[in-house]
Amino acid sequence: MSKQHKKQSFLAGAAILAAGNLIVKGIGFFYKIPLSNILGSEGKSHFTVAYNIYNLLLSISTAGLPLAISKLTSEAYALGKENEKRKIFRTAIWLFVVIGLAGFLLVFCGADQLAVLMEDELASLAIRSLAPAVFCVCLLSCMRGYTQGQGNMLPTAESQILEALFKLGIGLPLAWYVLQIGFGVEVSAAGAILGVTAGTVVSMLFLMGYLACHRSAGVSRDVPSGSGTIIKKVLSIGIPITISNSAMAIITLVDNKIVLGQLKSISGFLSDTPLALNGQYTMAMDLVNLPASFVYPVSMSLLPFVAAALARRDHEGAARTVSSAFRLIALLALPCGVGLSVLSTPICVLLYPMQYEDALAAGPHLRILGLVCIFICIMSLTNAILQSYGKEMLPIFTVIVGGLTKIILNYFLVGNPDINIQGAPVASFCCYLVIAALNMFFVWKYSPLKPRYIQMFAKPALASALMGGAAWATWGFLDRALSGGMSGYMANAVATMGGIAAGVAVYFILVIALRILRAEDVKNIKKGDAIIRILHLK
């Protein structure tokens, strides 16, 4: 490359993507939470219906094929095959142009039919607003897969930050302005989604510029494979992964249709409209997806590094990387899930002050969904592990089993007037529990070095339970002490922040006291390999 970069280790790459995701999710926090306050539960339901359709098309077009490009590029890069690496990208980019155009036409021309299919006719404008984003994200994912395959996670992180900034800067003001000039929440939801489209366009242009300025100039004598061979390899690796990831997106879409349909069938027994109840559930689900998103950079960084290790026949190194990833997830997912669960309603009331009734209704959902967050994180990581070891079909099986569990439970639970929307988080809990349990079994079965799950999760689980107790007790004490001296919202806000602070402090102390991470080892962290040694504790 004209400007060479040093290939990052697994955890260095994961750290870069995690840092990027931290910024992106911070920006996203200031997008989705105010957006829910602006749109209310019904407007949020329109937004979610459109976004679920977008996520399905996104999964079909970008979930597996970019990982295939990343894996093939990583193998060529590890073996010094520069010509093969460049040919992979040149061939793949045209494949993604075709896929992107097909997705654009489907969304733009079929928006009305998709909205009717999803039991929400008013979501058609929001769906159509996402059409250009489908095309742009296809090209984005190809370029990200190519740079990640070379062990360089920085362009992905930078492009994601740009995408989030434009989504916030355009989508949120537009959603607010549309309501101010007298349009309905369905138009406001479409305005919010236009910010998503703008972000993908800018991010795509950034990566195109980056690759143009960092063209590979290395000389190599390797003879690259033909375009047909490369496409065959990309499809053979990417299609099973795409099916696996798309299966959950399809199930989520079908599930959303079932939930709305069942709520409409019992609407005479409900205290609110079906769209409002569904919107309250999605408001809680937004908070669950925040910590779960931090697993994504670990998973994305995991696959190319494990693939490169296996290409060098370094099975021990691959197993060590997988073990390190498990330890990261245990440290991150368990306290986040427990914290969201024990402070569910206070957190919702804190974040949705403009929609107080909806916040109170979302609290019980979050109490269950907080624990779901843990299983979502484990599912994401174990999917990547199984894929990196060539077991691409197993995540498809587990996702389908879990998804069918969710659909069946939602059909019966949500359709019961006495349970209605309260059945949705229960169905989600059972779904992700089944997937995570099956995935962990298959990872144990096929790993060269068997992961020690009890040692990995026992101490973080104990620390998280004690953290949750401290957070709940602190919130309760502060809420009672402050309720007479200030407004209800301010008392809850101070109590909630105090509970979170107490929980974080207790968890940090327990991490040191239980030697989950040793302080003397942390001082010696200088590079990714040192992090691997520290996290791979016996």
PDB file of N, CA and C in Angstrom, residues 83-137:
ATOM      1  N   ASN A  83      -1.398 -10.482  -5.487  1.00  0.00           N
ATOM      2  CA  ASN A  83      -2.239 -10.466  -6.680  1.00  0.00           C
ATOM      3  C   ASN A  83      -3.582 -11.133  -6.415  1.00  0.00           C
ATOM      4  N   GLU A  84      -3.561 -12.218  -5.650  1.00  0.00           N
ATOM      5  CA  GLU A  84      -4.806 -12.897  -5.288  1.00  0.00           C
ATOM      6  C   GLU A  84      -5.688 -11.978  -4.450  1.00  0.00           C
ATOM      7  N   LYS A  85      -5.067 -11.262  -3.512  1.00  0.00           N
ATOM      8  CA  LYS A  85      -5.810 -10.355  -2.632  1.00  0.00           C
ATOM      9  C   LYS A  85      -6.510  -9.270  -3.446  1.00  0.00           C
ATOM     10  N   ARG A  86      -5.788  -8.666  -4.391  1.00  0.00           N
ATOM     11  CA  ARG A  86      -6.381  -7.600  -5.201  1.00  0.00           C
ATOM     12  C   ARG A  86      -7.482  -8.140  -6.113  1.00  0.00           C
ATOM     13  N   LYS A  87      -7.278  -9.335  -6.645  1.00  0.00           N
ATOM     14  CA  LYS A  87      -8.288  -9.921  -7.547  1.00  0.00           C
ATOM     15  C   LYS A  87      -9.573 -10.239  -6.779  1.00  0.00           C
ATOM     16  N   ILE A  88      -9.437 -10.662  -5.542  1.00  0.00           N
ATOM     17  CA  ILE A  88     -10.617 -10.940  -4.712  1.00  0.00           C
ATOM     18  C   ILE A  88     -11.485  -9.690  -4.601  1.00  0.00           C
ATOM     19  N   PHE A  89     -10.863  -8.553  -4.329  1.00  0.00           N
ATOM     20  CA  PHE A  89     -11.635  -7.324  -4.150  1.00  0.00           C
ATOM     21  C   PHE A  89     -12.260  -6.873  -5.461  1.00  0.00           C
ATOM     22  N   ARG A  90     -11.489  -6.885  -6.558  1.00  0.00           N
ATOM     23  CA  ARG A  90     -12.021  -6.421  -7.845  1.00  0.00           C
ATOM     24  C   ARG A  90     -13.207  -7.269  -8.292  1.00  0.00           C
ATOM     25  N   THR A  91     -13.142  -8.545  -8.035  1.00  0.00           N
ATOM     26  CA  THR A  91     -14.243  -9.430  -8.426  1.00  0.00           C
ATOM     27  C   THR A  91     -15.457  -9.227  -7.523  1.00  0.00           C
ATOM     28  N   ALA A  92     -15.213  -9.120  -6.216  1.00  0.00           N
ATOM     29  CA  ALA A  92     -16.312  -9.043  -5.257  1.00  0.00           C
ATOM     30  C   ALA A  92     -17.110  -7.758  -5.389  1.00  0.00           C
ATOM     31  N   ILE A  93     -16.439  -6.647  -5.715  1.00  0.00           N
ATOM     32  CA  ILE A  93     -17.140  -5.371  -5.718  1.00  0.00           C
ATOM     33  C   ILE A  93     -18.257  -5.351  -6.760  1.00  0.00           C
ATOM     34  N   TRP A  94     -18.036  -6.018  -7.909  1.00  0.00           N
ATOM     35  CA  TRP A  94     -19.084  -6.064  -8.926  1.00  0.00           C
ATOM     36  C   TRP A  94     -20.235  -6.960  -8.500  1.00  0.00           C
ATOM     37  N   LEU A  95     -19.913  -8.011  -7.781  1.00  0.00           N
ATOM     38  CA  LEU A  95     -20.963  -8.867  -7.248  1.00  0.00           C
ATOM     39  C   LEU A  95     -21.868  -8.073  -6.300  1.00  0.00           C
ATOM     40  N   PHE A  96     -21.270  -7.203  -5.507  1.00  0.00           N
ATOM     41  CA  PHE A  96     -22.043  -6.415  -4.545  1.00  0.00           C
ATOM     42  C   PHE A  96     -22.840  -5.302  -5.221  1.00  0.00           C
ATOM     43  N   VAL A  97     -22.357  -4.781  -6.335  1.00  0.00           N
ATOM     44  CA  VAL A  97     -23.123  -3.786  -7.089  1.00  0.00           C
ATOM     45  C   VAL A  97     -24.440  -4.396  -7.567  1.00  0.00           C
ATOM     46  N   VAL A  98     -24.366  -5.613  -8.100  1.00  0.00           N
ATOM     47  CA  VAL A  98     -25.574  -6.294  -8.586  1.00  0.00           C
ATOM     48  C   VAL A  98     -26.549  -6.555  -7.438  1.00  0.00           C
ATOM     49  N   ILE A  99     -26.029  -7.051  -6.315  1.00  0.00           N
ATOM     50  CA  ILE A  99     -26.887  -7.345  -5.159  1.00  0.00           C
ATOM     51  C   ILE A  99     -27.529  -6.063  -4.633  1.00  0.00           C
ATOM     52  N   GLY A 100     -26.739  -4.986  -4.569  1.00  0.00           N
ATOM     53  CA  GLY A 100     -27.252  -3.716  -4.068  1.00  0.00           C
ATOM     54  C   GLY A 100     -28.358  -3.142  -4.938  1.00  0.00           C
ATOM     55  N   LEU A 101     -28.192  -3.213  -6.255  1.00  0.00           N
ATOM     56  CA  LEU A 101     -29.221  -2.707  -7.162  1.00  0.00           C
ATOM     57  C   LEU A 101     -30.516  -3.501  -7.020  1.00  0.00           C
ATOM     58  N   ALA A 102     -30.399  -4.814  -6.878  1.00  0.00           N
ATOM     59  CA  ALA A 102     -31.594  -5.650  -6.709  1.00  0.00           C
ATOM     60  C   ALA A 102     -32.323  -5.279  -5.412  1.00  0.00           C
ATOM     61  N   GLY A 103     -31.566  -5.068  -4.330  1.00  0.00           N
ATOM     62  CA  GLY A 103     -32.175  -4.680  -3.063  1.00  0.00           C
ATOM     63  C   GLY A 103     -32.841  -3.323  -3.140  1.00  0.00           C
ATOM     64  N   PHE A 104     -32.197  -2.375  -3.816  1.00  0.00           N
ATOM     65  CA  PHE A 104     -32.767  -1.031  -3.973  1.00  0.00           C
ATOM     66  C   PHE A 104     -34.120  -1.085  -4.684  1.00  0.00           C
ATOM     67  N   LEU A 105     -34.185  -1.819  -5.800  1.00  0.00           N
ATOM     68  CA  LEU A 105     -35.420  -1.885  -6.578  1.00  0.00           C
ATOM     69  C   LEU A 105     -36.536  -2.565  -5.790  1.00  0.00           C
ATOM     70  N   LEU A 106     -36.184  -3.607  -5.044  1.00  0.00           N
ATOM     71  CA  LEU A 106     -37.191  -4.314  -4.257  1.00  0.00           C
ATOM     72  C   LEU A 106     -37.820  -3.404  -3.207  1.00  0.00           C
ATOM     73  N   VAL A 107     -36.982  -2.660  -2.479  1.00  0.00           N
ATOM     74  CA  VAL A 107     -37.499  -1.802  -1.405  1.00  0.00           C
ATOM     75  C   VAL A 107     -38.250  -0.602  -1.973  1.00  0.00           C
ATOM     76  N   PHE A 108     -37.687   0.037  -2.978  1.00  0.00           N
ATOM     77  CA  PHE A 108     -38.294   1.266  -3.499  1.00  0.00           C
ATOM     78  C   PHE A 108     -39.629   0.988  -4.195  1.00  0.00           C
ATOM     79  N   CYS A 109     -39.660  -0.058  -5.013  1.00  0.00           N
ATOM     80  CA  CYS A 109     -40.877  -0.334  -5.791  1.00  0.00           C
ATOM     81  C   CYS A 109     -41.909  -1.130  -4.999  1.00  0.00           C
ATOM     82  N   GLY A 110     -41.464  -1.868  -4.000  1.00  0.00           N
ATOM     83  CA  GLY A 110     -42.395  -2.729  -3.269  1.00  0.00           C
ATOM     84  C   GLY A 110     -42.724  -2.259  -1.870  1.00  0.00           C
ATOM     85  N   ALA A 111     -42.466  -0.978  -1.563  1.00  0.00           N
ATOM     86  CA  ALA A 111     -42.657  -0.476  -0.204  1.00  0.00           C
ATOM     87  C   ALA A 111     -44.108  -0.611   0.267  1.00  0.00           C
ATOM     88  N   ASP A 112     -45.067  -0.295  -0.604  1.00  0.00           N
ATOM     89  CA  ASP A 112     -46.476  -0.363  -0.205  1.00  0.00           C
ATOM     90  C   ASP A 112     -46.876  -1.798   0.123  1.00  0.00           C
ATOM     91  N   GLN A 113     -46.458  -2.731  -0.722  1.00  0.00           N
ATOM     92  CA  GLN A 113     -46.810  -4.130  -0.500  1.00  0.00           C
ATOM     93  C   GLN A 113     -46.145  -4.681   0.768  1.00  0.00           C
ATOM     94  N   LEU A 114     -44.907  -4.263   1.022  1.00  0.00           N
ATOM     95  CA  LEU A 114     -44.212  -4.717   2.229  1.00  0.00           C
ATOM     96  C   LEU A 114     -44.887  -4.188   3.490  1.00  0.00           C
ATOM     97  N   ALA A 115     -45.355  -2.948   3.429  1.00  0.00           N
ATOM     98  CA  ALA A 115     -46.031  -2.367   4.598  1.00  0.00           C
ATOM     99  C   ALA A 115     -47.331  -3.106   4.906  1.00  0.00           C
ATOM    100  N   VAL A 116     -48.098  -3.421   3.871  1.00  0.00           N
ATOM    101  CA  VAL A 116     -49.345  -4.176   4.073  1.00  0.00           C
ATOM    102  C   VAL A 116     -49.035  -5.556   4.638  1.00  0.00           C
ATOM    103  N   LEU A 117     -48.007  -6.187   4.113  1.00  0.00           N
ATOM    104  CA  LEU A 117     -47.623  -7.514   4.584  1.00  0.00           C
ATOM    105  C   LEU A 117     -47.275  -7.513   6.068  1.00  0.00           C
ATOM    106  N   MET A 118     -46.695  -6.398   6.534  1.00  0.00           N
ATOM    107  CA  MET A 118     -46.261  -6.297   7.931  1.00  0.00           C
ATOM    108  C   MET A 118     -47.345  -5.746   8.860  1.00  0.00           C
ATOM    109  N   GLU A 119     -48.578  -5.650   8.377  1.00  0.00           N
ATOM    110  CA  GLU A 119     -49.719  -5.203   9.190  1.00  0.00           C
ATOM    111  C   GLU A 119     -49.601  -3.747   9.620  1.00  0.00           C
ATOM    112  N   ASP A 120     -48.837  -2.941   8.857  1.00  0.00           N
ATOM    113  CA  ASP A 120     -48.677  -1.523   9.208  1.00  0.00           C
ATOM    114  C   ASP A 120     -48.585  -0.704   7.917  1.00  0.00           C
ATOM    115  N   GLU A 121     -49.737  -0.388   7.332  1.00  0.00           N
ATOM    116  CA  GLU A 121     -49.773   0.300   6.045  1.00  0.00           C
ATOM    117  C   GLU A 121     -49.093   1.665   6.099  1.00  0.00           C
ATOM    118  N   LEU A 122     -49.104   2.316   7.260  1.00  0.00           N
ATOM    119  CA  LEU A 122     -48.535   3.658   7.370  1.00  0.00           C
ATOM    120  C   LEU A 122     -47.004   3.659   7.361  1.00  0.00           C
ATOM    121  N   ALA A 123     -46.379   2.485   7.376  1.00  0.00           N
ATOM    122  CA  ALA A 123     -44.912   2.410   7.396  1.00  0.00           C
ATOM    123  C   ALA A 123     -44.307   2.449   5.993  1.00  0.00           C
ATOM    124  N   SER A 124     -45.134   2.547   4.956  1.00  0.00           N
ATOM    125  CA  SER A 124     -44.620   2.442   3.581  1.00  0.00           C
ATOM    126  C   SER A 124     -43.626   3.553   3.244  1.00  0.00           C
ATOM    127  N   LEU A 125     -43.893   4.785   3.676  1.00  0.00           N
ATOM    128  CA  LEU A 125     -42.981   5.890   3.368  1.00  0.00           C
ATOM    129  C   LEU A 125     -41.627   5.686   4.042  1.00  0.00           C
ATOM    130  N   ALA A 126     -41.644   5.205   5.273  1.00  0.00           N
ATOM    131  CA  ALA A 126     -40.390   4.931   5.970  1.00  0.00           C
ATOM    132  C   ALA A 126     -39.611   3.821   5.277  1.00  0.00           C
ATOM    133  N   ILE A 127     -40.302   2.801   4.805  1.00  0.00           N
ATOM    134  CA  ILE A 127     -39.639   1.705   4.094  1.00  0.00           C
ATOM    135  C   ILE A 127     -38.985   2.219   2.823  1.00  0.00           C
ATOM    136  N   ARG A 128     -39.708   3.025   2.061  1.00  0.00           N
ATOM    137  CA  ARG A 128     -39.165   3.533   0.801  1.00  0.00           C
ATOM    138  C   ARG A 128     -37.954   4.447   1.043  1.00  0.00           C
ATOM    139  N   SER A 129     -37.937   5.133   2.162  1.00  0.00           N
ATOM    140  CA  SER A 129     -36.822   6.037   2.464  1.00  0.00           C
ATOM    141  C   SER A 129     -35.505   5.291   2.659  1.00  0.00           C
ATOM    142  N   LEU A 130     -35.582   3.999   2.944  1.00  0.00           N
ATOM    143  CA  LEU A 130     -34.379   3.212   3.191  1.00  0.00           C
ATOM    144  C   LEU A 130     -33.781   2.600   1.923  1.00  0.00           C
ATOM    145  N   ALA A 131     -34.476   2.707   0.795  1.00  0.00           N
ATOM    146  CA  ALA A 131     -34.033   2.027  -0.418  1.00  0.00           C
ATOM    147  C   ALA A 131     -32.598   2.377  -0.834  1.00  0.00           C
ATOM    148  N   PRO A 132     -32.224   3.672  -0.891  1.00  0.00           N
ATOM    149  CA  PRO A 132     -30.828   3.966  -1.274  1.00  0.00           C
ATOM    150  C   PRO A 132     -29.804   3.396  -0.301  1.00  0.00           C
ATOM    151  N   ALA A 133     -30.175   3.298   0.974  1.00  0.00           N
ATOM    152  CA  ALA A 133     -29.245   2.770   1.970  1.00  0.00           C
ATOM    153  C   ALA A 133     -28.912   1.311   1.692  1.00  0.00           C
ATOM    154  N   VAL A 134     -29.867   0.543   1.159  1.00  0.00           N
ATOM    155  CA  VAL A 134     -29.623  -0.867   0.859  1.00  0.00           C
ATOM    156  C   VAL A 134     -28.499  -1.000  -0.168  1.00  0.00           C
ATOM    157  N   PHE A 135     -28.533  -0.164  -1.199  1.00  0.00           N
ATOM    158  CA  PHE A 135     -27.480  -0.209  -2.220  1.00  0.00           C
ATOM    159  C   PHE A 135     -26.123   0.208  -1.648  1.00  0.00           C
ATOM    160  N   CYS A 136     -26.111   1.315  -0.920  1.00  0.00           N
ATOM    161  CA  CYS A 136     -24.844   1.836  -0.392  1.00  0.00           C
ATOM    162  C   CYS A 136     -24.196   0.882   0.607  1.00  0.00           C
ATOM    163  N   VAL A 137     -25.013   0.264   1.436  1.00  0.00           N
ATOM    164  CA  VAL A 137     -24.456  -0.625   2.453  1.00  0.00           C
ATOM    165  C   VAL A 137     -23.827  -1.860   1.821  1.00  0.00           C
TER     166      VAL A 137
END
